[in-house]
Short mmCIF file of C-alpha atoms in Angstrom, two decimals:
data_model
loop_
_atom_site.label_atom_id
_atom_site.label_comp_id
_atom_site.label_asym_id
_atom_site.label_seq_id
_atom_site.Cartn_x
_atom_site.Cartn_y
_atom_site.Cartn_z
CA UNK A 1 105.91 86.10 97.15
CA UNK A 2 106.69 87.18 93.65
CA UNK A 3 109.63 85.68 91.78
CA UNK A 4 109.74 88.75 89.53
CA UNK A 5 110.14 91.00 92.57
CA UNK A 6 113.09 88.89 93.67
CA UNK A 7 114.62 89.04 90.22
CA UNK A 8 114.19 92.80 90.02
CA UNK A 9 115.73 93.31 93.45
CA UNK A 10 118.64 91.03 92.65
CA UNK A 11 119.31 92.95 89.44
CA UNK A 12 119.26 96.25 91.34
CA UNK A 13 121.62 94.94 94.02
CA UNK A 14 124.01 93.64 91.38
CA UNK A 15 123.89 97.04 89.71
CA UNK A 16 125.18 98.56 92.94
CA UNK A 17 121.96 99.57 94.68
CA UNK A 18 122.56 97.83 97.99
CA UNK A 19 119.35 99.19 99.55
CA UNK A 20 117.36 96.99 97.17
CA UNK A 21 118.48 94.00 99.22
CA UNK A 22 116.09 95.14 101.93
CA UNK A 23 113.16 94.01 99.79
CA UNK A 24 114.60 90.50 99.68
CA UNK A 25 115.16 90.50 103.44
CA UNK A 26 111.60 91.69 104.13
CA UNK A 27 110.06 89.05 101.89
CA UNK A 28 112.14 86.13 103.15
CA UNK A 29 112.88 86.93 106.80
CA UNK A 30 109.91 84.93 108.09
CA UNK A 31 110.57 81.71 106.19
CA UNK A 32 114.33 81.79 106.81
CA UNK A 33 113.98 82.46 110.55
CA UNK A 34 111.32 79.77 110.89
CA UNK A 35 113.42 77.24 109.03
CA UNK A 36 116.36 78.08 111.30
CA UNK A 37 114.10 77.74 114.33
CA UNK A 38 113.14 74.25 113.24
CA UNK A 39 116.79 73.33 113.20
CA UNK A 40 117.88 74.88 116.50
CA UNK A 41 114.69 75.46 118.54
CA UNK A 42 116.12 78.70 119.83
CA UNK A 43 114.64 81.98 118.72
CA UNK A 44 117.75 84.11 119.25
CA UNK A 45 120.00 81.66 117.52
CA UNK A 46 117.49 81.26 114.69
CA UNK A 47 117.67 85.00 113.99
CA UNK A 48 121.46 84.94 114.09
CA UNK A 49 121.58 82.03 111.67
CA UNK A 50 119.05 83.70 109.37
CA UNK A 51 121.08 86.92 109.39
CA UNK A 52 124.18 84.96 108.41
CA UNK A 53 122.17 83.27 105.66
CA UNK A 54 121.12 86.66 104.28
CA UNK A 55 124.72 87.86 104.39
CA UNK A 56 125.86 84.80 102.48
CA UNK A 57 123.05 85.31 100.02
CA UNK A 58 124.23 88.90 99.50
CA UNK A 59 127.78 87.70 98.90
CA UNK A 60 126.62 84.93 96.60
CA UNK A 61 124.10 86.94 94.54
CA UNK A 62 126.43 87.13 91.51
CA UNK A 63 126.53 83.32 91.50
CA UNK A 64 122.74 83.01 91.18
CA UNK A 65 122.18 82.76 87.45
CA UNK A 66 118.44 82.36 87.51
CA UNK A 67 118.55 78.71 86.47
CA UNK A 68 116.50 77.81 89.55
CA UNK A 69 113.92 79.91 91.37
CA UNK A 70 115.44 82.47 93.72
CA UNK A 71 113.56 80.87 96.61
CA UNK A 72 115.05 77.44 95.83
CA UNK A 73 118.53 78.92 95.70
CA UNK A 74 118.00 80.89 98.92
CA UNK A 75 116.59 77.90 100.81
CA UNK A 76 119.40 75.63 99.61
CA UNK A 77 121.96 78.19 100.76
CA UNK A 78 120.22 78.68 104.13
CA UNK A 79 119.71 74.95 104.71
CA UNK A 80 123.36 74.28 103.98
CA UNK A 81 124.40 76.99 106.43
CA UNK A 82 122.01 75.83 109.16
CA UNK A 83 123.17 72.24 108.83
CA UNK A 84 126.84 73.18 109.14
CA UNK A 85 126.07 75.57 112.03
CA UNK A 86 124.21 72.84 113.89
CA UNK A 87 127.03 70.41 113.30
CA UNK A 88 129.51 72.99 114.57
CA UNK A 89 127.50 73.85 117.66
CA UNK A 90 124.71 71.30 118.20
CA UNK A 91 121.36 72.50 119.45
CA UNK A 92 121.79 70.20 122.44
CA UNK A 93 119.12 70.33 125.05
CA UNK A 94 118.16 73.90 124.30
CA UNK A 95 114.62 73.43 125.43
CA UNK A 96 114.13 76.99 126.62
CA UNK A 97 111.80 77.79 123.76
CA UNK A 98 110.06 74.49 124.24
CA UNK A 99 109.28 75.51 127.79
CA UNK A 100 108.22 78.99 126.74
CA UNK A 101 106.28 77.67 123.79
CA UNK A 102 103.14 79.64 122.92
CA UNK A 103 100.13 78.25 124.67
CA UNK A 104 98.28 75.76 122.58
CA UNK A 105 94.49 76.18 122.60
CA UNK A 106 94.14 72.42 123.01
CA UNK A 107 95.61 72.76 126.50
CA UNK A 108 92.70 74.97 127.53
CA UNK A 109 90.24 72.41 126.20
CA UNK A 110 91.84 69.74 128.31
CA UNK A 111 94.10 68.50 125.53
CA UNK A 112 97.17 68.58 127.73
CA UNK A 113 97.96 64.98 126.98
CA UNK A 114 97.91 65.67 123.26
CA UNK A 115 100.15 68.69 123.74
CA UNK A 116 102.66 66.65 125.73
CA UNK A 117 102.56 63.99 123.07
CA UNK A 118 103.32 66.55 120.35
CA UNK A 119 106.22 67.87 122.36
CA UNK A 120 107.50 64.37 122.86
CA UNK A 121 107.43 63.81 119.11
CA UNK A 122 109.35 67.02 118.43
CA UNK A 123 111.91 66.14 121.08
CA UNK A 124 112.26 62.70 119.54
CA UNK A 125 112.92 64.35 116.17
CA UNK A 126 115.64 66.48 117.78
CA UNK A 127 117.40 63.35 119.01
CA UNK A 128 117.54 61.72 115.56
CA UNK A 129 120.89 61.52 113.73
CA UNK A 130 121.52 64.70 111.74
CA UNK A 131 120.78 63.40 108.25
CA UNK A 132 117.39 61.98 109.24
CA UNK A 133 116.46 64.99 111.34
CA UNK A 134 117.40 67.37 108.49
CA UNK A 135 115.40 65.31 106.02
CA UNK A 136 112.31 65.41 108.22
CA UNK A 137 112.68 69.12 108.99
CA UNK A 138 113.06 70.15 105.34
CA UNK A 139 110.35 67.79 104.09
CA UNK A 140 107.74 69.09 106.51
CA UNK A 141 108.89 72.70 106.25
CA UNK A 142 108.43 72.54 102.47
CA UNK A 143 104.85 71.29 102.89
CA UNK A 144 105.86 67.68 102.15
CA UNK A 145 107.19 68.63 98.73
CA UNK A 146 109.91 66.06 98.01
CA UNK A 147 111.62 67.80 95.03
CA UNK A 148 111.89 71.15 96.86
CA UNK A 149 113.11 69.55 100.08
CA UNK A 150 115.64 67.44 98.16
CA UNK A 151 116.89 70.53 96.31
CA UNK A 152 117.24 72.37 99.60
CA UNK A 153 119.33 69.58 101.05
CA UNK A 154 121.28 69.08 97.85
CA UNK A 155 120.46 65.38 97.67
CA UNK A 156 118.59 63.16 95.21
CA UNK A 157 114.86 62.68 95.70
CA UNK A 158 115.37 58.94 96.18
CA UNK A 159 117.91 59.61 98.92
CA UNK A 160 115.49 61.95 100.64
CA UNK A 161 112.69 59.39 100.50
CA UNK A 162 114.99 56.75 101.97
CA UNK A 163 116.02 59.09 104.77
CA UNK A 164 112.40 60.00 105.47
CA UNK A 165 111.45 56.34 105.68
CA UNK A 166 114.37 55.54 107.96
CA UNK A 167 113.81 58.67 110.06
CA UNK A 168 110.17 57.82 110.62
CA UNK A 169 111.09 54.28 111.50
CA UNK A 170 113.54 55.55 114.12
CA UNK A 171 110.89 57.91 115.45
CA UNK A 172 108.46 55.06 115.79
CA UNK A 173 111.00 53.03 117.71
CA UNK A 174 111.54 55.98 120.04
CA UNK A 175 107.81 56.53 120.53
CA UNK A 176 106.30 53.08 120.49
CA UNK A 177 103.43 53.83 122.81
CA UNK A 178 102.38 56.92 120.88
CA UNK A 179 102.37 55.23 117.52
CA UNK A 180 100.35 52.16 118.27
CA UNK A 181 97.66 52.77 115.68
CA UNK A 182 99.52 53.16 112.43
CA UNK A 183 97.89 53.76 109.10
CA UNK A 184 99.34 53.39 105.67
CA UNK A 185 101.56 56.28 104.65
CA UNK A 186 103.90 56.83 101.69
CA UNK A 187 106.96 57.04 103.97
CA UNK A 188 105.63 55.01 106.90
CA UNK A 189 107.10 51.76 108.07
CA UNK A 190 105.13 48.69 107.07
CA UNK A 191 102.99 47.28 109.84
CA UNK A 192 104.54 44.38 111.58
CA UNK A 193 102.26 41.40 111.34
CA UNK A 194 102.47 38.70 113.94
CA UNK B 1 98.76 58.42 117.44
CA UNK B 2 98.85 57.26 113.86
CA UNK B 3 101.04 58.27 110.93
CA UNK B 4 98.72 61.08 109.95
CA UNK B 5 98.94 62.48 113.46
CA UNK B 6 102.69 62.23 113.19
CA UNK B 7 102.53 64.16 109.93
CA UNK B 8 100.34 66.77 111.57
CA UNK B 9 102.71 67.21 114.50
CA UNK B 10 105.76 67.43 112.29
CA UNK B 11 104.05 69.71 109.80
CA UNK B 12 102.69 72.05 112.40
CA UNK B 13 104.33 75.41 112.08
CA UNK B 14 105.24 77.17 115.27
CA UNK B 15 105.44 80.50 113.50
CA UNK B 16 108.19 82.70 114.83
CA UNK B 17 107.65 86.37 114.10
CA UNK B 18 110.94 88.11 113.29
CA UNK B 19 111.91 90.73 115.82
CA UNK B 20 111.28 94.33 114.80
CA UNK B 21 114.93 95.19 114.34
CA UNK B 22 115.81 92.16 112.27
CA UNK B 23 115.68 93.81 108.85
CA UNK B 24 117.67 96.82 110.07
CA UNK B 25 120.24 94.51 111.64
CA UNK B 26 120.66 92.52 108.43
CA UNK B 27 120.91 95.65 106.30
CA UNK B 28 123.52 97.12 108.64
CA UNK B 29 125.58 93.94 108.30
CA UNK B 30 125.12 94.04 104.51
CA UNK B 31 126.21 97.69 104.36
CA UNK B 32 129.31 96.85 106.40
CA UNK B 33 130.02 93.94 104.10
CA UNK B 34 129.59 96.15 101.04
CA UNK B 35 131.89 98.87 102.37
CA UNK B 36 134.48 96.31 103.43
CA UNK B 37 134.50 94.63 100.06
CA UNK B 38 134.65 97.87 98.07
CA UNK B 39 137.97 98.20 96.27
CA UNK B 40 140.36 100.48 98.12
CA UNK B 41 142.17 102.80 95.70
CA UNK B 42 145.93 102.35 95.80
CA UNK B 43 147.66 105.37 97.29
CA UNK B 44 149.94 107.00 94.74
CA UNK B 45 153.52 105.88 95.27
CA UNK B 46 155.77 108.92 95.22
CA UNK B 47 158.76 108.60 93.00
CA UNK B 48 161.97 108.57 95.09
CA UNK B 49 163.49 111.65 93.50
CA UNK B 50 165.95 112.18 96.34
CA UNK B 51 167.52 108.80 95.83
CA UNK B 52 167.26 108.72 92.09
CA UNK B 53 168.51 112.24 91.35
CA UNK B 54 172.27 111.68 91.93
CA UNK B 55 172.19 108.54 89.81
CA UNK B 56 170.21 110.24 87.10
CA UNK B 57 172.55 113.23 87.02
CA UNK B 58 175.58 110.96 86.86
CA UNK B 59 174.00 108.99 84.04
CA UNK B 60 173.15 112.15 82.11
CA UNK B 61 176.67 113.49 82.58
CA UNK B 62 178.16 110.20 81.44
CA UNK B 63 175.86 110.06 78.42
CA UNK B 64 176.69 113.64 77.47
CA UNK B 65 180.40 113.00 77.95
CA UNK B 66 180.30 109.88 75.85
CA UNK B 67 178.36 111.56 73.08
CA UNK B 68 180.71 114.54 73.05
CA UNK B 69 183.70 112.23 72.99
CA UNK B 70 182.16 110.12 70.25
CA UNK B 71 181.36 113.16 68.15
CA UNK B 72 184.81 114.66 68.69
CA UNK B 73 186.53 111.37 67.90
CA UNK B 74 184.55 111.15 64.69
CA UNK B 75 185.56 114.70 63.81
CA UNK B 76 189.26 114.31 64.52
CA UNK B 77 189.64 110.90 62.93
CA UNK B 78 191.69 107.93 64.01
CA UNK B 79 194.67 110.00 65.02
CA UNK B 80 193.10 111.50 68.08
CA UNK B 81 191.51 108.18 69.04
CA UNK B 82 194.88 106.62 68.76
CA UNK B 83 196.37 109.21 71.08
CA UNK B 84 193.54 108.69 73.55
CA UNK B 85 194.03 104.96 73.66
CA UNK B 86 197.74 105.41 74.01
CA UNK B 87 197.07 106.79 77.48
CA UNK B 88 195.93 103.37 78.70
CA UNK B 89 198.04 102.00 81.57
CA UNK B 90 200.84 99.59 80.85
CA UNK B 91 200.07 95.92 81.37
CA UNK B 92 196.49 96.40 80.25
CA UNK B 93 195.16 93.78 77.87
CA UNK B 94 194.57 96.56 75.39
CA UNK B 95 198.31 97.12 75.29
CA UNK B 96 198.72 93.73 73.68
CA UNK B 97 196.42 94.71 70.80
CA UNK B 98 197.19 96.93 67.85
CA UNK B 99 196.22 100.59 68.38
CA UNK B 100 193.67 100.60 65.55
CA UNK B 101 191.86 97.61 66.99
CA UNK B 102 191.77 99.13 70.48
CA UNK B 103 190.41 102.36 69.09
CA UNK B 104 187.70 100.58 67.12
CA UNK B 105 186.61 98.37 70.05
CA UNK B 106 186.59 101.33 72.48
CA UNK B 107 184.53 103.34 70.08
CA UNK B 108 182.10 100.46 69.64
CA UNK B 109 181.76 100.04 73.42
CA UNK B 110 181.12 103.74 73.84
CA UNK B 111 178.50 103.71 71.14
CA UNK B 112 176.67 100.79 72.74
CA UNK B 113 176.90 102.36 76.20
CA UNK B 114 175.43 105.58 74.91
CA UNK B 115 172.67 103.73 73.12
CA UNK B 116 171.87 101.68 76.27
CA UNK B 117 171.63 104.83 78.35
CA UNK B 118 169.36 106.49 75.84
CA UNK B 119 167.10 103.44 75.73
CA UNK B 120 167.01 103.36 79.54
CA UNK B 121 165.98 107.01 79.70
CA UNK B 122 163.35 106.48 77.06
CA UNK B 123 161.94 103.45 78.92
CA UNK B 124 161.85 105.33 82.23
CA UNK B 125 160.14 108.34 80.63
CA UNK B 126 157.59 106.12 78.90
CA UNK B 127 156.80 104.17 82.12
CA UNK B 128 156.30 107.36 84.09
CA UNK B 129 154.05 108.76 81.39
CA UNK B 130 151.85 105.64 81.46
CA UNK B 131 151.66 105.72 85.27
CA UNK B 132 150.68 109.40 85.21
CA UNK B 133 147.91 108.81 82.66
CA UNK B 134 146.42 105.95 84.80
CA UNK B 135 146.24 108.12 87.89
#
């Protein structure tokens, strides 16, 4: 995705050519919907939230001064919206998409146990307190890039690292049997030695 | 499951493909937003001629009358002014003042009234001209 394309489209939209916003929507619809899906685990709601994020981006375009990358600005705006939406109406036990999840090839190879385990981990993430869940979602969505995830959440990198550490620790306490063989990890809990 | 497995599970992207109408839906909402936020031109406010006309005509008549009276009083001198002020009703405060003083103060009041009316007309004309140019 080209930053110059974004800049050009933004300039055209600000000049009054509203149709140029379509280019921005086409380029960013996938990432924004997928980020929303990670927050709410509901496809329909994810699209609604992404649409609202695009609308807010359209309204806020004059405020983007190009100091940060357009993608950073857009993700920060979307993340902020998704967080407040989820606090307003929590995702709850919306496991419909979990049930209708695309078939994992591992299930065919007899990896059903692994698939169930993965689902259990994701469900455990959904039950975490909001600030830890959001930290984990943004961190992993941004390919474990701490600065980008912190910018998206509008928090300091140190705060994000602390939340990641705490979030993982809570996950481990929720899934003790699954996490019996821990290895060293930058945000992992230290092994408890007897 | 170790920490790396946990990373893998959390990192794993369950890619959601946007529905086919998503872009169109967003653009429709954006177009609505754009049309809603476009500035609506103010409808021209018609000047209330019907209500203003009697007042304007009365003001013009008064101004003309005052000017005529002022001019005529200037032409005829203090004598005529004195006769005009003599017609004031008895018991009026003016009656307690000397005739010359009454005439002078009346004349001064008339002059100021005429000037005020002229300034008012000029201000109204100027305001209307500005409003017409902006339309």
